[in-house]
XYZ file of C-alpha atoms in Angstrom:
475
model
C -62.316 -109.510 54.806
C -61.507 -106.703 51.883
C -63.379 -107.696 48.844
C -62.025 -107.240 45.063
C -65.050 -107.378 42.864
C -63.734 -108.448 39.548
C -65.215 -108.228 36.063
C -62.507 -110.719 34.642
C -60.308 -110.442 31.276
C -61.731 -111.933 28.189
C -61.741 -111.421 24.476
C -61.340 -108.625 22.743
C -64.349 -106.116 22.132
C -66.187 -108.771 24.246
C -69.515 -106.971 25.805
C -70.687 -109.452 28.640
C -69.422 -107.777 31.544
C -71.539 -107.682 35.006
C -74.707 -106.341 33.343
C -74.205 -106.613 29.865
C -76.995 -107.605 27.914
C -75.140 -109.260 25.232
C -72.523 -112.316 26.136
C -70.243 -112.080 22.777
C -67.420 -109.917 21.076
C -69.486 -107.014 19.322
C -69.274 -105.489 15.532
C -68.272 -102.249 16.886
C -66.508 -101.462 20.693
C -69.298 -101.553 23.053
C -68.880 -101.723 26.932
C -71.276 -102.084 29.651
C -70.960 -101.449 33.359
C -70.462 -104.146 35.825
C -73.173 -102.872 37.736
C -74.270 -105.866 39.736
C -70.863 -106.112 41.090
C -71.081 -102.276 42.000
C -73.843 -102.659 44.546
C -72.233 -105.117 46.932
C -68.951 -103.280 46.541
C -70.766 -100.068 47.566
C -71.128 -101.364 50.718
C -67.996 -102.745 51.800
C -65.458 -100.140 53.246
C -61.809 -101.469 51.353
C -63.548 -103.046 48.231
C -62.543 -102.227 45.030
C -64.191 -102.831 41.748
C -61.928 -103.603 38.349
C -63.534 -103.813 34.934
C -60.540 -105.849 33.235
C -61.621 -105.237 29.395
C -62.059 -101.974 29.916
C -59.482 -101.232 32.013
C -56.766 -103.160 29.280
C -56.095 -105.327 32.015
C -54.671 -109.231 31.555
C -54.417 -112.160 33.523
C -51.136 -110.946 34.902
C -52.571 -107.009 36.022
C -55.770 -108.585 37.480
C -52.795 -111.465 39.516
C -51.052 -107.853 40.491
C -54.345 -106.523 42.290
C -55.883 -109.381 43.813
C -53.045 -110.954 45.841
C -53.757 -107.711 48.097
C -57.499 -108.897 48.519
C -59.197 -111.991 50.843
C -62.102 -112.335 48.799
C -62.337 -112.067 44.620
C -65.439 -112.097 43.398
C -66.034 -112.291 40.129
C -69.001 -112.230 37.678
C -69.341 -115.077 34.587
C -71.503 -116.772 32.341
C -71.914 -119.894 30.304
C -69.836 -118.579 27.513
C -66.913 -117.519 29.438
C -67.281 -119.894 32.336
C -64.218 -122.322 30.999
C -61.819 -118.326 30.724
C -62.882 -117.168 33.847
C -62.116 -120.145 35.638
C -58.755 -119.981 34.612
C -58.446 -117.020 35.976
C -59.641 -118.212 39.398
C -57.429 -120.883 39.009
C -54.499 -118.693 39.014
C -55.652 -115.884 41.519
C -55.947 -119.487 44.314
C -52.649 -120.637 42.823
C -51.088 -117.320 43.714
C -52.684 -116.937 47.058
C -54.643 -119.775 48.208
C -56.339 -118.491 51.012
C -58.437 -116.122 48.740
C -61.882 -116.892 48.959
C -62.958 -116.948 45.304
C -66.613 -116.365 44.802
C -68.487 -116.824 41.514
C -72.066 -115.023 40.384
C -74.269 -114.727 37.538
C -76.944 -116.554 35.690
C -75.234 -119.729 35.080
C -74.051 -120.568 38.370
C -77.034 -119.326 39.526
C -79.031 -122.270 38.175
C -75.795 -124.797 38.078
C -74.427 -124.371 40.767
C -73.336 -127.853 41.596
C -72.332 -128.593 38.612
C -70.021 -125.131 38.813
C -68.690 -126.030 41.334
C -67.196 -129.407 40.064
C -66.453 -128.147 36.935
C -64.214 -125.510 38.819
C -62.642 -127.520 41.526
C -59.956 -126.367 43.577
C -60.235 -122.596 41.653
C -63.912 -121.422 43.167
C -65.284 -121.789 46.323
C -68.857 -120.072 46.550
C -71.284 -119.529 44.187
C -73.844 -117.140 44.765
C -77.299 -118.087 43.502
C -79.462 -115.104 42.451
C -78.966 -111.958 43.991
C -75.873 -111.328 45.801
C -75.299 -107.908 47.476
C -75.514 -108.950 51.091
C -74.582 -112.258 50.548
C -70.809 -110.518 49.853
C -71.754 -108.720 52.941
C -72.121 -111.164 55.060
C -69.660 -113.180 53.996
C -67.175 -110.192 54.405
C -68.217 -109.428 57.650
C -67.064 -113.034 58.825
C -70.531 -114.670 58.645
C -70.316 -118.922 58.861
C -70.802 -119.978 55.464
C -73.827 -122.745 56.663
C -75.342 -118.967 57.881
C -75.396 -117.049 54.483
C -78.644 -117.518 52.685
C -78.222 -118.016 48.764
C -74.785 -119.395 48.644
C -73.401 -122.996 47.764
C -70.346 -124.514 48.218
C -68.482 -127.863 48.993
C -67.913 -129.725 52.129
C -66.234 -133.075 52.040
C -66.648 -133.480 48.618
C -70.263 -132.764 48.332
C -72.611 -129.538 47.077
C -74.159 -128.002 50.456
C -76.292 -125.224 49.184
C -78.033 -123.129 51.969
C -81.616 -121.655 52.005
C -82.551 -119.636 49.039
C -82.170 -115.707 49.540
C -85.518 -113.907 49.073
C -85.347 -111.608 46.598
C -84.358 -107.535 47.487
C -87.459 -105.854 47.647
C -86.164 -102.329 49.327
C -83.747 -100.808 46.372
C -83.505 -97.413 48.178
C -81.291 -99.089 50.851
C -78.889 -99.936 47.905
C -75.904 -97.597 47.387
C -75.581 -95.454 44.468
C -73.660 -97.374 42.401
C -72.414 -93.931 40.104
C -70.637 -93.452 43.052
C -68.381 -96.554 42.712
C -68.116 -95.603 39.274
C -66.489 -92.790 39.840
C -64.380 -93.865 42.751
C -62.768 -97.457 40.892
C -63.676 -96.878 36.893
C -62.395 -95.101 33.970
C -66.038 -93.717 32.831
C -64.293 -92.288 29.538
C -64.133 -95.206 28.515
C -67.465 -96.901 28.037
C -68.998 -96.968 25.420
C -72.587 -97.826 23.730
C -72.386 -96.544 19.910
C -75.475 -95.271 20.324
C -75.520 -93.436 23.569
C -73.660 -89.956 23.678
C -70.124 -90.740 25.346
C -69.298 -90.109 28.013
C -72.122 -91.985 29.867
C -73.245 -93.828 32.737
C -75.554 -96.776 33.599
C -78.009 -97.627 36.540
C -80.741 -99.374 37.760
C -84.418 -97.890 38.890
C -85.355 -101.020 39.215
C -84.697 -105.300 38.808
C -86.626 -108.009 37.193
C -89.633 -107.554 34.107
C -93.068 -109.060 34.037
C -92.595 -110.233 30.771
C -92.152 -113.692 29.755
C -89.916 -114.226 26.447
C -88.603 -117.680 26.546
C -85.209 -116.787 25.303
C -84.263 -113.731 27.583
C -81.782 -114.474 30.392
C -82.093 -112.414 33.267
C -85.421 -112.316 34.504
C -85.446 -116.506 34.025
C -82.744 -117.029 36.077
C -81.555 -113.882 37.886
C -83.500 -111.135 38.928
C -86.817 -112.545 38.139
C -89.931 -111.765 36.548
C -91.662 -109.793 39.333
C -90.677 -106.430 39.047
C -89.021 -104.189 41.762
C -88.562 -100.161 42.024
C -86.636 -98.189 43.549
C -88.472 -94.855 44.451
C -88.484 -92.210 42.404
C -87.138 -89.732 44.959
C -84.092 -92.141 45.253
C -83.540 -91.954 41.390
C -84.039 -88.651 41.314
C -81.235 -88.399 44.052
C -78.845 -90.313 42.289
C -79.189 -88.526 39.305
C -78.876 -85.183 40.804
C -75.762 -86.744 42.368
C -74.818 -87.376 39.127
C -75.228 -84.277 37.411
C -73.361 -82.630 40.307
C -70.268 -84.442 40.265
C -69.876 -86.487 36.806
C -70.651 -83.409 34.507
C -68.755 -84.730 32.124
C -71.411 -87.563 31.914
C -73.477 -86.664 28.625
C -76.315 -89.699 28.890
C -77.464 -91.559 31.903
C -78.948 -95.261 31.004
C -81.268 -96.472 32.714
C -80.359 -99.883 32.044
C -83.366 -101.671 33.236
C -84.420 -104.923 32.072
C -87.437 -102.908 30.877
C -87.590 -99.060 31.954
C -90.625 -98.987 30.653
C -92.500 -102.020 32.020
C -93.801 -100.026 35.110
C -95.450 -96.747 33.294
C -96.616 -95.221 36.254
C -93.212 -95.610 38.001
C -91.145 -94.339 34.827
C -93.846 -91.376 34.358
C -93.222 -90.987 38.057
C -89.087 -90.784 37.873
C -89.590 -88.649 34.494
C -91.477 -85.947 36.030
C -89.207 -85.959 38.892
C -86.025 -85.261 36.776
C -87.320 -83.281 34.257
C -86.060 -80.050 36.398
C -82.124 -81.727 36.238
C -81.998 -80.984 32.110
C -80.243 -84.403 32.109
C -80.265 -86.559 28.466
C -81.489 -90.464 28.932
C -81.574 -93.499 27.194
C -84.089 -96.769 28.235
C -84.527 -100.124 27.530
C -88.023 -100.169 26.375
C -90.886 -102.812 25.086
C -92.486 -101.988 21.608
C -96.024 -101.676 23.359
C -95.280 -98.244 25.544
C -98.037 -96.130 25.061
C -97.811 -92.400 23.383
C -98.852 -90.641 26.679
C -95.526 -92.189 28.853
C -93.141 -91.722 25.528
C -94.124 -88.183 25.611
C -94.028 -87.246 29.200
C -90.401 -89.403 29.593
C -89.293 -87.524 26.410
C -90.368 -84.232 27.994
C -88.006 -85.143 30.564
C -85.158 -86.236 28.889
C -85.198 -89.433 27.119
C -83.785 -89.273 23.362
C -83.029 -92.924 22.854
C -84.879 -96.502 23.286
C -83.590 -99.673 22.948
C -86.241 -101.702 21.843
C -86.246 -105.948 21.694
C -87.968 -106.499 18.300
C -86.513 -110.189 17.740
C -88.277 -111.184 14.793
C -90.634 -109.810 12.055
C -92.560 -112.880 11.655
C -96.235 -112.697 14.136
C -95.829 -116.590 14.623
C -92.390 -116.389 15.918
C -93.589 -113.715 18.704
C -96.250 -115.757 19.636
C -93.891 -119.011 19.763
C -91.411 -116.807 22.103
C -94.151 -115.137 24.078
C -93.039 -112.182 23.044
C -96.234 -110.436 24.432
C -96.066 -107.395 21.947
C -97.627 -108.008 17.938
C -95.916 -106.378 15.105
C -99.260 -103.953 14.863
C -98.162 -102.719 18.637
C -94.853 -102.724 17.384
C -94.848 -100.887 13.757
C -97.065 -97.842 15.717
C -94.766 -97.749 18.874
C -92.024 -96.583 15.764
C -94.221 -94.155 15.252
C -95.089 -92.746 17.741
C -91.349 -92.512 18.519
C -90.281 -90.491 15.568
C -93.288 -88.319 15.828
C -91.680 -87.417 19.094
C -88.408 -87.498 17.546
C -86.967 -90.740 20.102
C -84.660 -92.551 17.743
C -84.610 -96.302 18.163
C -82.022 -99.202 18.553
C -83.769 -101.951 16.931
C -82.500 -105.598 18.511
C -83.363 -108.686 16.472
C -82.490 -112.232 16.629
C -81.981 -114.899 13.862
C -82.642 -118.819 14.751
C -85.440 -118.788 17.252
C -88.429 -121.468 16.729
C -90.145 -121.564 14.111
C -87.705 -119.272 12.084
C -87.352 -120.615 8.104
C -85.706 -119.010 5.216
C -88.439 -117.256 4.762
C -89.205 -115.579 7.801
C -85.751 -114.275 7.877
C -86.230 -112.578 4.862
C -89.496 -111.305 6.578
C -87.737 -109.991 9.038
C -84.431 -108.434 7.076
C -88.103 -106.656 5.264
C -89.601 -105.373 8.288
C -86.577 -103.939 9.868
C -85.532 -101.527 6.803
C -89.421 -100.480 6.651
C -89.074 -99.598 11.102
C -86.434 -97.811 9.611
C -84.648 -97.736 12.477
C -81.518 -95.658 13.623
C -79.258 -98.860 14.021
C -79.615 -102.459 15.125
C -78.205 -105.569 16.419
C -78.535 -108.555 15.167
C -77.811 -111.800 17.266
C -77.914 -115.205 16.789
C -80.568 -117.101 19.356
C -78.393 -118.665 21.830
C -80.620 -121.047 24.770
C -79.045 -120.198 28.055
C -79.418 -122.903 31.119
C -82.723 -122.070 32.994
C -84.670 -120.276 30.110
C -87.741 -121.886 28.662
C -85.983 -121.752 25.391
C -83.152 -123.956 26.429
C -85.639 -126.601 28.028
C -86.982 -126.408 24.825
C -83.857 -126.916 22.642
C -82.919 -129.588 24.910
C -86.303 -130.930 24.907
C -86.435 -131.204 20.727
C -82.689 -131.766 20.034
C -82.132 -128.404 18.508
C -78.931 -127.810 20.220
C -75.686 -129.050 17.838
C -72.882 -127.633 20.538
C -72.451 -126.338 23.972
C -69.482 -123.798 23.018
C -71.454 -120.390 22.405
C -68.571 -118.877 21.360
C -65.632 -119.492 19.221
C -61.914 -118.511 20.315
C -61.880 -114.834 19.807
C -65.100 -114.474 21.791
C -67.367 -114.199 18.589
C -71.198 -115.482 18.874
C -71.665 -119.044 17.484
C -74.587 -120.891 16.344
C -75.386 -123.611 18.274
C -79.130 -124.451 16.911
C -79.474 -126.720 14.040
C -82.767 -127.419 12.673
C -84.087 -130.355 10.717
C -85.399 -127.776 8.158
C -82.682 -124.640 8.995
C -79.014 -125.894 9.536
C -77.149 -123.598 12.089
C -74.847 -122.051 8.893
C -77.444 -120.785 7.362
C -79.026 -119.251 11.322
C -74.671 -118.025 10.969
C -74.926 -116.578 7.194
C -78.167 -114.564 8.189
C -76.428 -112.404 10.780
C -74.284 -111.127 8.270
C -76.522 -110.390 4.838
C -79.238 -108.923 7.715
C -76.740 -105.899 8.687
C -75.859 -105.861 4.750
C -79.378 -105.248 3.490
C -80.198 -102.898 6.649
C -77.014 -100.774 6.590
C -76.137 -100.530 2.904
C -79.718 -99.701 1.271
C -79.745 -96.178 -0.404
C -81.496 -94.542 2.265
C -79.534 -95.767 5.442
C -76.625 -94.760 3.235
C -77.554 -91.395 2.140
C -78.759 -90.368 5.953
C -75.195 -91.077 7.451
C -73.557 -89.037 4.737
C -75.840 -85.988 5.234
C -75.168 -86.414 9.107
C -71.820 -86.412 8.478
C -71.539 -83.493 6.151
C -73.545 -81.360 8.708
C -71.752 -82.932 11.744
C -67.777 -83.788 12.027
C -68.294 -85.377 15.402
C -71.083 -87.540 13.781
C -68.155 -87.789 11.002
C -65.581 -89.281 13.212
C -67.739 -91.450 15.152
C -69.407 -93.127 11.725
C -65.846 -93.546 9.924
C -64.432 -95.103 13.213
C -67.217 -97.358 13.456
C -67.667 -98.491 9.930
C -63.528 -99.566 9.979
C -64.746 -101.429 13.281
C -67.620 -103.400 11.692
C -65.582 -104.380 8.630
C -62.861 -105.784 10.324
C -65.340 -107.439 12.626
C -67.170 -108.715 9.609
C -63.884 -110.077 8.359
C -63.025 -111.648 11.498
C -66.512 -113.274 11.999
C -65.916 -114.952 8.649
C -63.237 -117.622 9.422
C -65.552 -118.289 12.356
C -67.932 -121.569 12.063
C -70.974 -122.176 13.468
C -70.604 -124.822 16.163
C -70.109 -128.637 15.137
């Protein structure tokens, strides 16, 4: 059967495609590769991968493509679950023989429940991992013979054996060559990353244990897995040779740096390519592997700070302490590695207080630029057991109708509008202090591509600020 892996259309600006680390409509145009969908489709001869966001696709271009497919499979998550299965809805109403598969996090730990709520539109869902399920399941495999899959039978959930997780990542394809054979790579974007670039794994899952993060609770696990550094290095020679266009490479791990012998390892391997790199990256990476990595390449970190308060770390199991954290800045501007700062508003033990601590310690990281996100519990994370657990959560809909981030935890001492208002007067006091201010205008003076790119995003995050406020926070 010909596979169409599909990253399905959603809401404008909306970053939480196949891979994206952030399920909501973004402050300024950011767009992720669906890389998970990339793998299995590298190894299907007739596939074809579309990236409907980015691609400006709508229901009735994605209807166009996929009656000439057998098998749609398409990537979702709890706050788009309800959009994308209208979509399957109408691919089976077009052509009902199309086998309509659903993966990702949520249907990875509901998949049962998945599959009722999406009766009649989807008929697998793939549980965890799900290159060679595709495989198999293209190649004409019995259903009751694929390991990692669910799906009805006279009205009730059969789920087979669970798929052991993918140990040997060298036998993966390289998934910057789907890139360039099915996607527009002009047109992602990361504000922070030089553009053109391009995303890929060295390796799945992280040993770390934050209650709130997604993906290694529910999808590719907390044991991590490598790929060799020969093979990276292979891909991004590969790279270099035929994107050259391609101006950053991510290496859009769940944590790059988690493994420091490994990334020391793929560093000194690609060192000799002259290639520019960006990481995701824990606040506890030692001086030694920031230098050698930035020898190599690396210019950019994204870094998880979350909160600037030591109890809320410890309540999240963050695993790093703001000591670790303040001298990990550090050492990144002494080796001049700028730094986007992630925080979150709303996670336990957050007060009034402690958000102001926080706004505090982010403008003295002084950081290059930041995110700020509301804490949203996800099914299978500790932090959702949790919520559930306490009766912190005051809504199931994560997201409003345009796709913006809604907040669904309401605390006896902390109501979810003020967790809402936070988001807001955090970028304020971070990105409209003197300093911040003064630094983009002397960057722009010297630079008019650093000119262009402020001015454009600036107009974005005001008319995403002015959107976000006739949002509510959920009821």
């Amino acid at each position: 059967m010909k596979p169409l892996f599909l990253n399905p259309p959603t809401f404008e600006d909306f970053d939480g495609g196949a891979g994206a680390r952030y399920q909501a409509s973004r402050e300024v145009t950011s767009f992720w590769y669906p890389t998970w969908l990339c793998y299995p489709a590298g190894m299907i001869e007739g596939s074809r991968v579309v990236d409907a966001p980015v691609q400006r696709l709508d229901l009735a271009g994605c209807l166009a493509i996929a009656k000439d497919y057998d098998v749609v499979v398409m990537y979702t998550s709890t706050p788009t679950l309800s959009i994308d299965t209208t979509t399957a809805r109408a691919i089976k109403a077009q052509k009902p023989g199309t086998v309509v598969v659903f993966t990702g996090p949520h249907v990875t730990i509901q998949p049962e429940e998945t599959l009722r709520f999406t009766a009649g539109a989807v008929d697998i869902v793939c549980r965890g991992e799900f290159d060679y399920a595709i495989v198999e399941l293209c190649e004409g495999r019995e259903w009751e013979r694929i390991q990692g899959i669910s799906f009805m039978r006279d009205c009730k959930a059969l789920h087979t054996e669970d798929r052991p997780i993918l140990t040997d990542l060298d036998a993966l394809p390289f998934v910057s060559q789907v890139y360039k054979r099915d996607l527009p790579i002009e047109e992602y974007i990361i504000p922070h990353f030089k553009s053109p670039y391009v995303a890929i794994y060295t390796s799945r899952g992280c040993p770390a244990k934050c209650t709130f993060c997604l993906w290694p609770q529910t999808y590719s696990g907390q044991r991590m897995r490598t790929r060799s550094p020969q093979n990276v290095y292979e891909e991004v020679k590969w790279i270099k040779e035929n994107l050259p266009h391609v101006k950053d490479i991510s290496f859009d791990d769940d944590t790059f740096s988690a493994d420091r012998k490994h990334a020391r390892a793929v560093a000194e391997l690609i060192k000799p390519l002259n290639v520019s790199w960006v990481i995701n990256a824990r606040a506890n990476c030692d001086f030694e592997t920031l230098k050698i990595m930035r020898d190599a390449g690396l210019h950019h970190v994204i870094v998880g700070f979350e909160s600037g308060n030591e109890q809320i770390l410890k309540n999240i199991k963050k695993g790093v302490s703001k000591e670790q954290a303040i001298q990990f800045v550090k050492d990144c501007k002494k080796l001049g590695i700028t730094i986007h700062g992630a925080f979150i508003m709303g996670l336990p033990g957050e007060t009034r207080e402690t958000i102001k601590e926080t706004i505090e310690y982010a403008k003295r990281l002084d950081l290059e630029s930041i995110q700020v996100s509301l804490a949203s519990p996800y099914p299978g994370t500790e932090f959702w057991e949790q919520c559930k657990r306490e009766g912190w959560i005051a809504s199931e809909n994560y997201i409003d109708d345009t796709g913006h981030q809604m907040c669904v935890i309401n605390y006896p001492h902390l109501s979810n509008q003020e967790i809402f208002d936070a988001v807001e007067r955090f970028y304020s006091k971070f990105y409209f202090r003197p300093k911040y201010i003064a630094r983009s205008i002397g960057k722009m003076i010297v630079d008019a591509d650093v000119r262009r790119k402020l001015l454009k995003e600036g107009k974005q995050y005001f008319e995403y600020m002015k959107k976000r406020k006739t949002a509510q926070p959920a009821k």
